[in-house]
PDB file of C-alpha atoms in Angstrom:
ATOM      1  CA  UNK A   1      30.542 -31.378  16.811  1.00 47.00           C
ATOM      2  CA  UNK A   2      33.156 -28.937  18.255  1.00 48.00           C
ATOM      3  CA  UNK A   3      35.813 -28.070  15.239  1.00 61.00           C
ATOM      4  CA  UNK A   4      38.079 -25.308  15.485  1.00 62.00           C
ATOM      5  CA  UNK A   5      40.513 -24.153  12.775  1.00 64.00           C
ATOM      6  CA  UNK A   6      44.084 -25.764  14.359  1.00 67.00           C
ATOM      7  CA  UNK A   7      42.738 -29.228  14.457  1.00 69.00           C
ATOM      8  CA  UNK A   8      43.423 -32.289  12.352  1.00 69.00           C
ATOM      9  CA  UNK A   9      40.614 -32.151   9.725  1.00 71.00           C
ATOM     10  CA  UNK A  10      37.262 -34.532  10.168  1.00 76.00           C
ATOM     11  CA  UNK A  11      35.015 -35.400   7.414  1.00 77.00           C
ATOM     12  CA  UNK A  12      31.155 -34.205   7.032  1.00 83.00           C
ATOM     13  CA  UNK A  13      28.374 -34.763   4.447  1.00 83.00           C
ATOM     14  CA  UNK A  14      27.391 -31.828   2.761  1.00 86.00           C
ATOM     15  CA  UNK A  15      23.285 -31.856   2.562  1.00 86.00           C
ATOM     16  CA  UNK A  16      21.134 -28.899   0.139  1.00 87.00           C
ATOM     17  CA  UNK A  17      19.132 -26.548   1.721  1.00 88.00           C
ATOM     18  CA  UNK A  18      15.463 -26.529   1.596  1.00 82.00           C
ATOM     19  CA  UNK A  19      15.476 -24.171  -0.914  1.00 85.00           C
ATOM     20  CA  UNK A  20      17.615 -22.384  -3.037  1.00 90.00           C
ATOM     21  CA  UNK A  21      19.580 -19.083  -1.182  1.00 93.00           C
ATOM     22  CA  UNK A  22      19.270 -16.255  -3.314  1.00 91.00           C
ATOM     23  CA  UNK A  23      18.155 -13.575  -1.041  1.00 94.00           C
ATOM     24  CA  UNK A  24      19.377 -12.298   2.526  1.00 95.00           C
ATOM     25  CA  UNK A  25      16.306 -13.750   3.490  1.00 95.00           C
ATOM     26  CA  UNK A  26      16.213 -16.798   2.151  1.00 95.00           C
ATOM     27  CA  UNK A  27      19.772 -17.207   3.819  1.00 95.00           C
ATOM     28  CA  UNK A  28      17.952 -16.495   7.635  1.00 95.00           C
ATOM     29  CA  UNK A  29      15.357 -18.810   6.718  1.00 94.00           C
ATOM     30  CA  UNK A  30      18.122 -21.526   6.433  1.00 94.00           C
ATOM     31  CA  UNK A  31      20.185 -20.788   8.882  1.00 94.00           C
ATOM     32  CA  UNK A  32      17.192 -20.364  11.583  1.00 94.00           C
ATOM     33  CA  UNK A  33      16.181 -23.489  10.574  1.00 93.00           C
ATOM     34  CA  UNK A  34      19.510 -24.967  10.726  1.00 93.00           C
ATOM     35  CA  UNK A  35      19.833 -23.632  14.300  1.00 93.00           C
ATOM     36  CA  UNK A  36      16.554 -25.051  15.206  1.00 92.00           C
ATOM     37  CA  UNK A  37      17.393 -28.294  15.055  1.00 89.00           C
ATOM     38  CA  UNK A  38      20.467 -27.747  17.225  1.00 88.00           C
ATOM     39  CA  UNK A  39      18.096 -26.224  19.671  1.00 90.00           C
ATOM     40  CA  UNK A  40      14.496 -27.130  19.402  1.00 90.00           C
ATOM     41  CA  UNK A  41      13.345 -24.549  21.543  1.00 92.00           C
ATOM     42  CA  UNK A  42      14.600 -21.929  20.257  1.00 91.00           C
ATOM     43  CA  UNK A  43      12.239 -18.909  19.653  1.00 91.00           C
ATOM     44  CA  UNK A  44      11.903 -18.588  15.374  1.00 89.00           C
ATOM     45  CA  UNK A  45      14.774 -16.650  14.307  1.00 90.00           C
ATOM     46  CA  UNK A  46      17.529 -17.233  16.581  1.00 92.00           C
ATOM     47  CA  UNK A  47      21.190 -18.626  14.954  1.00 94.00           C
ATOM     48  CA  UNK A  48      22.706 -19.116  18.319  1.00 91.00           C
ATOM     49  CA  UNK A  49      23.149 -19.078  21.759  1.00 90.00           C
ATOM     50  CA  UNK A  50      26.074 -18.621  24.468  1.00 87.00           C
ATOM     51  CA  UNK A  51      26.845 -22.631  23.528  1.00 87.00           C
ATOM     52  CA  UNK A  52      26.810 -22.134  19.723  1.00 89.00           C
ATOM     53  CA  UNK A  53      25.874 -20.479  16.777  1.00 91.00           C
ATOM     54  CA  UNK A  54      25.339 -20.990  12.630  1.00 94.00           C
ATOM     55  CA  UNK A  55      28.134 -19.548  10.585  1.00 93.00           C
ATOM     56  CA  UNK A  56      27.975 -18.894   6.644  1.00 95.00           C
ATOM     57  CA  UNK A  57      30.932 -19.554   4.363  1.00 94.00           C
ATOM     58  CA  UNK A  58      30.190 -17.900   1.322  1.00 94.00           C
ATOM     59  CA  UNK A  59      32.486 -18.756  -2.109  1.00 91.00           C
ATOM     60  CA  UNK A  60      34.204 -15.937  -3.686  1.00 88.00           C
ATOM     61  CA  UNK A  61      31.922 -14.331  -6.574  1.00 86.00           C
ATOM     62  CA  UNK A  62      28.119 -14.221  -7.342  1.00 79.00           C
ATOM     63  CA  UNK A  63      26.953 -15.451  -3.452  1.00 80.00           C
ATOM     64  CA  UNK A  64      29.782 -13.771  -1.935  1.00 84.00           C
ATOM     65  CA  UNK A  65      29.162 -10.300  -3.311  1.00 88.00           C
ATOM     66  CA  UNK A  66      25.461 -10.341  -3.195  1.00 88.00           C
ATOM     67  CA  UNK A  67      24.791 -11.866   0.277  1.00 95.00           C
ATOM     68  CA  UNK A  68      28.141 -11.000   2.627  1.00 94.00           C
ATOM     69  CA  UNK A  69      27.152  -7.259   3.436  1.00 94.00           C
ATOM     70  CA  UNK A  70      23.778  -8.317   4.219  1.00 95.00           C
ATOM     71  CA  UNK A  71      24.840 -11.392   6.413  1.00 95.00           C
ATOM     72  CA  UNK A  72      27.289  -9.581   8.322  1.00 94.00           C
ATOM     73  CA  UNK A  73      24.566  -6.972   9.161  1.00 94.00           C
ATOM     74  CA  UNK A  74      21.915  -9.679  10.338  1.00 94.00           C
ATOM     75  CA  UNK A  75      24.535 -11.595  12.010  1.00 94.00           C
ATOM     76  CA  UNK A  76      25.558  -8.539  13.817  1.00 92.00           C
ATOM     77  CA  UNK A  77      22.035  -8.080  14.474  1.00 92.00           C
ATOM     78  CA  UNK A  78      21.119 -11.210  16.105  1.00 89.00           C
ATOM     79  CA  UNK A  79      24.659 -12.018  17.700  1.00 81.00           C
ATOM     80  CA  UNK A  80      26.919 -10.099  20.184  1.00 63.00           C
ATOM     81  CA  UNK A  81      29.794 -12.360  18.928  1.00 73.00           C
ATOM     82  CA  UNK A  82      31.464 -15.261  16.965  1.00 72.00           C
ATOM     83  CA  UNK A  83      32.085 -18.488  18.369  1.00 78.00           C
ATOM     84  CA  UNK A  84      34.733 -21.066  17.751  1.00 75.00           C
ATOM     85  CA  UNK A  85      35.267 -20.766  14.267  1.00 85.00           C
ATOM     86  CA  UNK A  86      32.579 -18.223  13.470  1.00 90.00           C
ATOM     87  CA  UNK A  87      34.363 -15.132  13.542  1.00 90.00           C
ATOM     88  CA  UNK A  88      32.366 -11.469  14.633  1.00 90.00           C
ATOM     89  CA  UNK A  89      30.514 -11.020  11.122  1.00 92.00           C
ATOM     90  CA  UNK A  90      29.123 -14.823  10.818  1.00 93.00           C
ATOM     91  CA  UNK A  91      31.580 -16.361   8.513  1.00 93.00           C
ATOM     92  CA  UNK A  92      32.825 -19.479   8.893  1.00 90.00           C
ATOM     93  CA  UNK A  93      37.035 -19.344   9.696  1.00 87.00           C
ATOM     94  CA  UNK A  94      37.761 -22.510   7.558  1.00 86.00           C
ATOM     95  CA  UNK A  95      39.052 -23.235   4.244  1.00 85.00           C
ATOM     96  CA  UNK A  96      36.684 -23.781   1.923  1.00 89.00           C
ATOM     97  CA  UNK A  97      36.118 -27.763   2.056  1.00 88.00           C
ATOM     98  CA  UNK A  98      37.370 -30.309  -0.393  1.00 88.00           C
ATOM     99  CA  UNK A  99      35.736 -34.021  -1.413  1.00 88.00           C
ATOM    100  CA  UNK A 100      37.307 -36.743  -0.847  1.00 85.00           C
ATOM    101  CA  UNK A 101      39.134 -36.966  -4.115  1.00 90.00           C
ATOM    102  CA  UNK A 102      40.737 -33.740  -3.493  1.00 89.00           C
ATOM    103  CA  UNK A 103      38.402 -31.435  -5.551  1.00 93.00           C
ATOM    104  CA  UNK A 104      36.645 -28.000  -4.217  1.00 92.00           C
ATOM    105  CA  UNK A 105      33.371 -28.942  -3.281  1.00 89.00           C
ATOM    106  CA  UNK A 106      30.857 -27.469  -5.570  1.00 91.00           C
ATOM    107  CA  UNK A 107      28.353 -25.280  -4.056  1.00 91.00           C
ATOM    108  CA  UNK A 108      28.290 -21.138  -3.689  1.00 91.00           C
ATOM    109  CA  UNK A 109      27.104 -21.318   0.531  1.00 93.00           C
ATOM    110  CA  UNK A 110      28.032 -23.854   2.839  1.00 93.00           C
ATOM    111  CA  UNK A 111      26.150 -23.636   6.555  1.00 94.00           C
ATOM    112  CA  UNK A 112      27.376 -24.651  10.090  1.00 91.00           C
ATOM    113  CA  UNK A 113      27.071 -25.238  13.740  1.00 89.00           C
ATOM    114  CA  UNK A 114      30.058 -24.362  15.622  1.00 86.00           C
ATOM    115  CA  UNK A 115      29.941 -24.798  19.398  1.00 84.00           C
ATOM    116  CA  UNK A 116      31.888 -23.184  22.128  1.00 80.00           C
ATOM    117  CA  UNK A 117      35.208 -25.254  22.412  1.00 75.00           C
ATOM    118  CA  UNK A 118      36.039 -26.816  25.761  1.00 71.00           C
ATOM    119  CA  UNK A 119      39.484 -24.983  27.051  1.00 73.00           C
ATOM    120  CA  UNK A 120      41.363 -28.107  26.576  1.00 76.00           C
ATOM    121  CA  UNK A 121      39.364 -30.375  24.238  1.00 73.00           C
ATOM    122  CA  UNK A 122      38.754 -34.008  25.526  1.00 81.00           C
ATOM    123  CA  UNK A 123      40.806 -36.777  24.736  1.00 85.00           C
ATOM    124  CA  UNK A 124      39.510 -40.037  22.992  1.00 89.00           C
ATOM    125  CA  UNK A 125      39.803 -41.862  26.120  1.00 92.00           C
ATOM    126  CA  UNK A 126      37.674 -38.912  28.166  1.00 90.00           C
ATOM    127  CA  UNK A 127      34.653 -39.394  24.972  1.00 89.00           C
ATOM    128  CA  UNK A 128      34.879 -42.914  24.582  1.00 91.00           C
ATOM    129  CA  UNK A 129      33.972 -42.615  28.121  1.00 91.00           C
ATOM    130  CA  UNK A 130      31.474 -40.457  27.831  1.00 89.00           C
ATOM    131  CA  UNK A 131      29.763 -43.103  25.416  1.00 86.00           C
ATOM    132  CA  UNK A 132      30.576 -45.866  28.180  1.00 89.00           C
ATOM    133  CA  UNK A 133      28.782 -44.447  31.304  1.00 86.00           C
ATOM    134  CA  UNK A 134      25.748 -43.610  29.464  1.00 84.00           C
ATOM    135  CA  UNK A 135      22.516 -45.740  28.805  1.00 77.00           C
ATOM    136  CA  UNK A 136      20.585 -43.406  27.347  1.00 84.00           C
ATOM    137  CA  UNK A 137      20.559 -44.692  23.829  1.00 86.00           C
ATOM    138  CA  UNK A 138      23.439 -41.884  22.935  1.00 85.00           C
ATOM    139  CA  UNK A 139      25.671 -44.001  21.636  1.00 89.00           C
ATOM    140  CA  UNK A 140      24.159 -43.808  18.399  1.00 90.00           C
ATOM    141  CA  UNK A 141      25.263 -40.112  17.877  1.00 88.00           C
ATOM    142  CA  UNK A 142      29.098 -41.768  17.144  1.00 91.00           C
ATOM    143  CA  UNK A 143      27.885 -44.573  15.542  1.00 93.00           C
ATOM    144  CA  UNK A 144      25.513 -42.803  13.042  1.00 92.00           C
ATOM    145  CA  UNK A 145      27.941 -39.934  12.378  1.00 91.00           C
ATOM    146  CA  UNK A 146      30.567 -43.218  11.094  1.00 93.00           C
ATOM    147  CA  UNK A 147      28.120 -45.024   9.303  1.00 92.00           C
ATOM    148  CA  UNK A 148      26.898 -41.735   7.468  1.00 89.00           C
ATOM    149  CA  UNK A 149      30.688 -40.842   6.820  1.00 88.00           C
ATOM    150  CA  UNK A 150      30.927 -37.747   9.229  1.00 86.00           C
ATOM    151  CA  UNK A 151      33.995 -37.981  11.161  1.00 88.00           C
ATOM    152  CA  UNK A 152      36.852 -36.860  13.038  1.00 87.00           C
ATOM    153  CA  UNK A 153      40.767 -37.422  13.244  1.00 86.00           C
ATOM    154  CA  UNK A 154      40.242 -39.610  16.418  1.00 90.00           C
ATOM    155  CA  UNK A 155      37.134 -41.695  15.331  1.00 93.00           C
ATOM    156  CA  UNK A 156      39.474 -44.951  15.726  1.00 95.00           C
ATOM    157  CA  UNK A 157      41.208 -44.362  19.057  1.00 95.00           C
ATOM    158  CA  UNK A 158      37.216 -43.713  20.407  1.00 95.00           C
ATOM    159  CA  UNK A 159      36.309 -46.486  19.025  1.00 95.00           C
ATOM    160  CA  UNK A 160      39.289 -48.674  20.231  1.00 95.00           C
ATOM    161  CA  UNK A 161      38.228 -47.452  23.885  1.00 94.00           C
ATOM    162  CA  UNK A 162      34.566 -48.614  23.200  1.00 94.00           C
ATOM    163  CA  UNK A 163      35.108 -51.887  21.556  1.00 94.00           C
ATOM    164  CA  UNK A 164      37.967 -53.202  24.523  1.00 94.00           C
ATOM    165  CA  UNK A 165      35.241 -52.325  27.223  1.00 93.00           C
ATOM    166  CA  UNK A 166      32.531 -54.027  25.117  1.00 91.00           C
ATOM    167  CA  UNK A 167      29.007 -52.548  26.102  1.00 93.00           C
ATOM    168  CA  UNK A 168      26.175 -54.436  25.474  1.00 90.00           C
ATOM    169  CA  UNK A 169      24.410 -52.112  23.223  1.00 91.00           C
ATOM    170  CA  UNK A 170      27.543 -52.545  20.654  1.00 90.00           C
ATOM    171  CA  UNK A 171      25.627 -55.612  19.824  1.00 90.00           C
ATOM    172  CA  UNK A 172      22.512 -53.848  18.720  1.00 90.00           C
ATOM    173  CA  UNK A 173      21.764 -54.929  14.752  1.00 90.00           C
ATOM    174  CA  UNK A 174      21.280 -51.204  14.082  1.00 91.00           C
ATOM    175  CA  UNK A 175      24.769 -50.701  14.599  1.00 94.00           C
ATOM    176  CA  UNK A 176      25.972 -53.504  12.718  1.00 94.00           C
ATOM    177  CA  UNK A 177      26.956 -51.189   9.467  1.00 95.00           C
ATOM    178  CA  UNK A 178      28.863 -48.621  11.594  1.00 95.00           C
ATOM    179  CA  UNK A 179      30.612 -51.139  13.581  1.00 95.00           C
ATOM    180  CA  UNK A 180      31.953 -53.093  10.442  1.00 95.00           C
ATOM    181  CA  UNK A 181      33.033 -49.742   8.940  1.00 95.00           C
ATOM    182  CA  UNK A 182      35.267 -49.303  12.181  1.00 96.00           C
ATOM    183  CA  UNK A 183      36.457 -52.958  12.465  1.00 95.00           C
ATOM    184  CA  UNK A 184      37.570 -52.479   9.038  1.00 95.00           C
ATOM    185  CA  UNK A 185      39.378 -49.494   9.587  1.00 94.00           C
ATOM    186  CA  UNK A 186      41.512 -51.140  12.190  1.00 94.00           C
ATOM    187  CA  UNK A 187      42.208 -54.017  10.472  1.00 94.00           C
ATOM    188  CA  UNK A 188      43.375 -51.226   7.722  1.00 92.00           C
ATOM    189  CA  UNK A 189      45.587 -49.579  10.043  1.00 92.00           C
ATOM    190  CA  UNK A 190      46.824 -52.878  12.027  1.00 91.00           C
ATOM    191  CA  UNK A 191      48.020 -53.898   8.505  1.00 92.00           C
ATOM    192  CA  UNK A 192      49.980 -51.211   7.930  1.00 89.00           C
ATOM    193  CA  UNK A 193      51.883 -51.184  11.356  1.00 82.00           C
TER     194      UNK A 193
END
């Protein structure tokens, strides 16, 4: 997912590491590994690439002070640059996320993918689209992301685009859950128009 710090907020699950970060290189461990499932073919160590890279936002105290020299020297290391909302020393260039009831979430390290931003981001018309002309099975990126909870500001218009064309695979009873979530929604907001 593209995200940069002057759009409308989305919503993402929060997953643990594999292990606990305590060291500098327990923290490359997770983000290498983190990359490497954006990029499967990455060679073992790499946190990016010219169309993304892993950022670190680290909370203020025990994790900040012990790992953020150390990061910003490996992420110097390994990267000529930031990207999107990874700024030039690996940190993540986002307020430090909230749950849903409002409350900072608790953890000392949170980990990310940012990708290189289009120069005028899409519309929901242009990836509802996308979605459309495809028959690749892809589909199930949106529809997972919704029925997992990770989501964006214009989940609804997408999926307004996708159910009025009607594509066959919409039908499929794996999507059943993620499809009810969004019917649900728009009954929600046709309600309160």
């Amino acid at each position: 997912m593209t995200f940069r710090s002057s759009d409308a907020f989305g919503r993402a699950v929060l997953v643990p590491c594999q292990r606990e970060i305590e060291t500098i290189d327990d923290l490359k461990a997770e983000t290498s590994a983190l990359w490497k499932a954006e990029a499967p073919n990455a060679k073992a160590g790499t946190i990016g690439s010219g169309w993304g890279c892993v950022g670190a936002l680290l909370r203020e105290g025990e994790a900040d002070e012990k790992l953020a020299p150390a990061w910003r020297a490996h992420f110097r290391q390994v990267r000529a640059e930031g990207l999107s909302v990874v700024n030039s020393d690996g940190g993540l260039d986002i307020a430090w996320p909230e749950t849903i009831d409002g409350t900072p979430a608790d953890m000392d390290i949170i980990l990310a993918t940012a990708t290189k931003p289009e120069t005028s981001p899409p519309g929901s018309q242009s990836v509802a689209g996308a979605w459309l002309g495809q028959d690749g099975g892809y589909e199930q990126y949106f529809l997972e992301n919704v029925r997992y909870g990770i989501r964006t500001a214009d989940d609804l218009e997408i999926w307004h685009h996708i159910e009025a064309d009607g594509p066959t695979w919409l039908k499929a009873e794996g999507y059943s859950e993620a499809v009810q979530i969004l019917q649900g929604e728009t009954e929600k907001q046709n309600a309160s128009l």
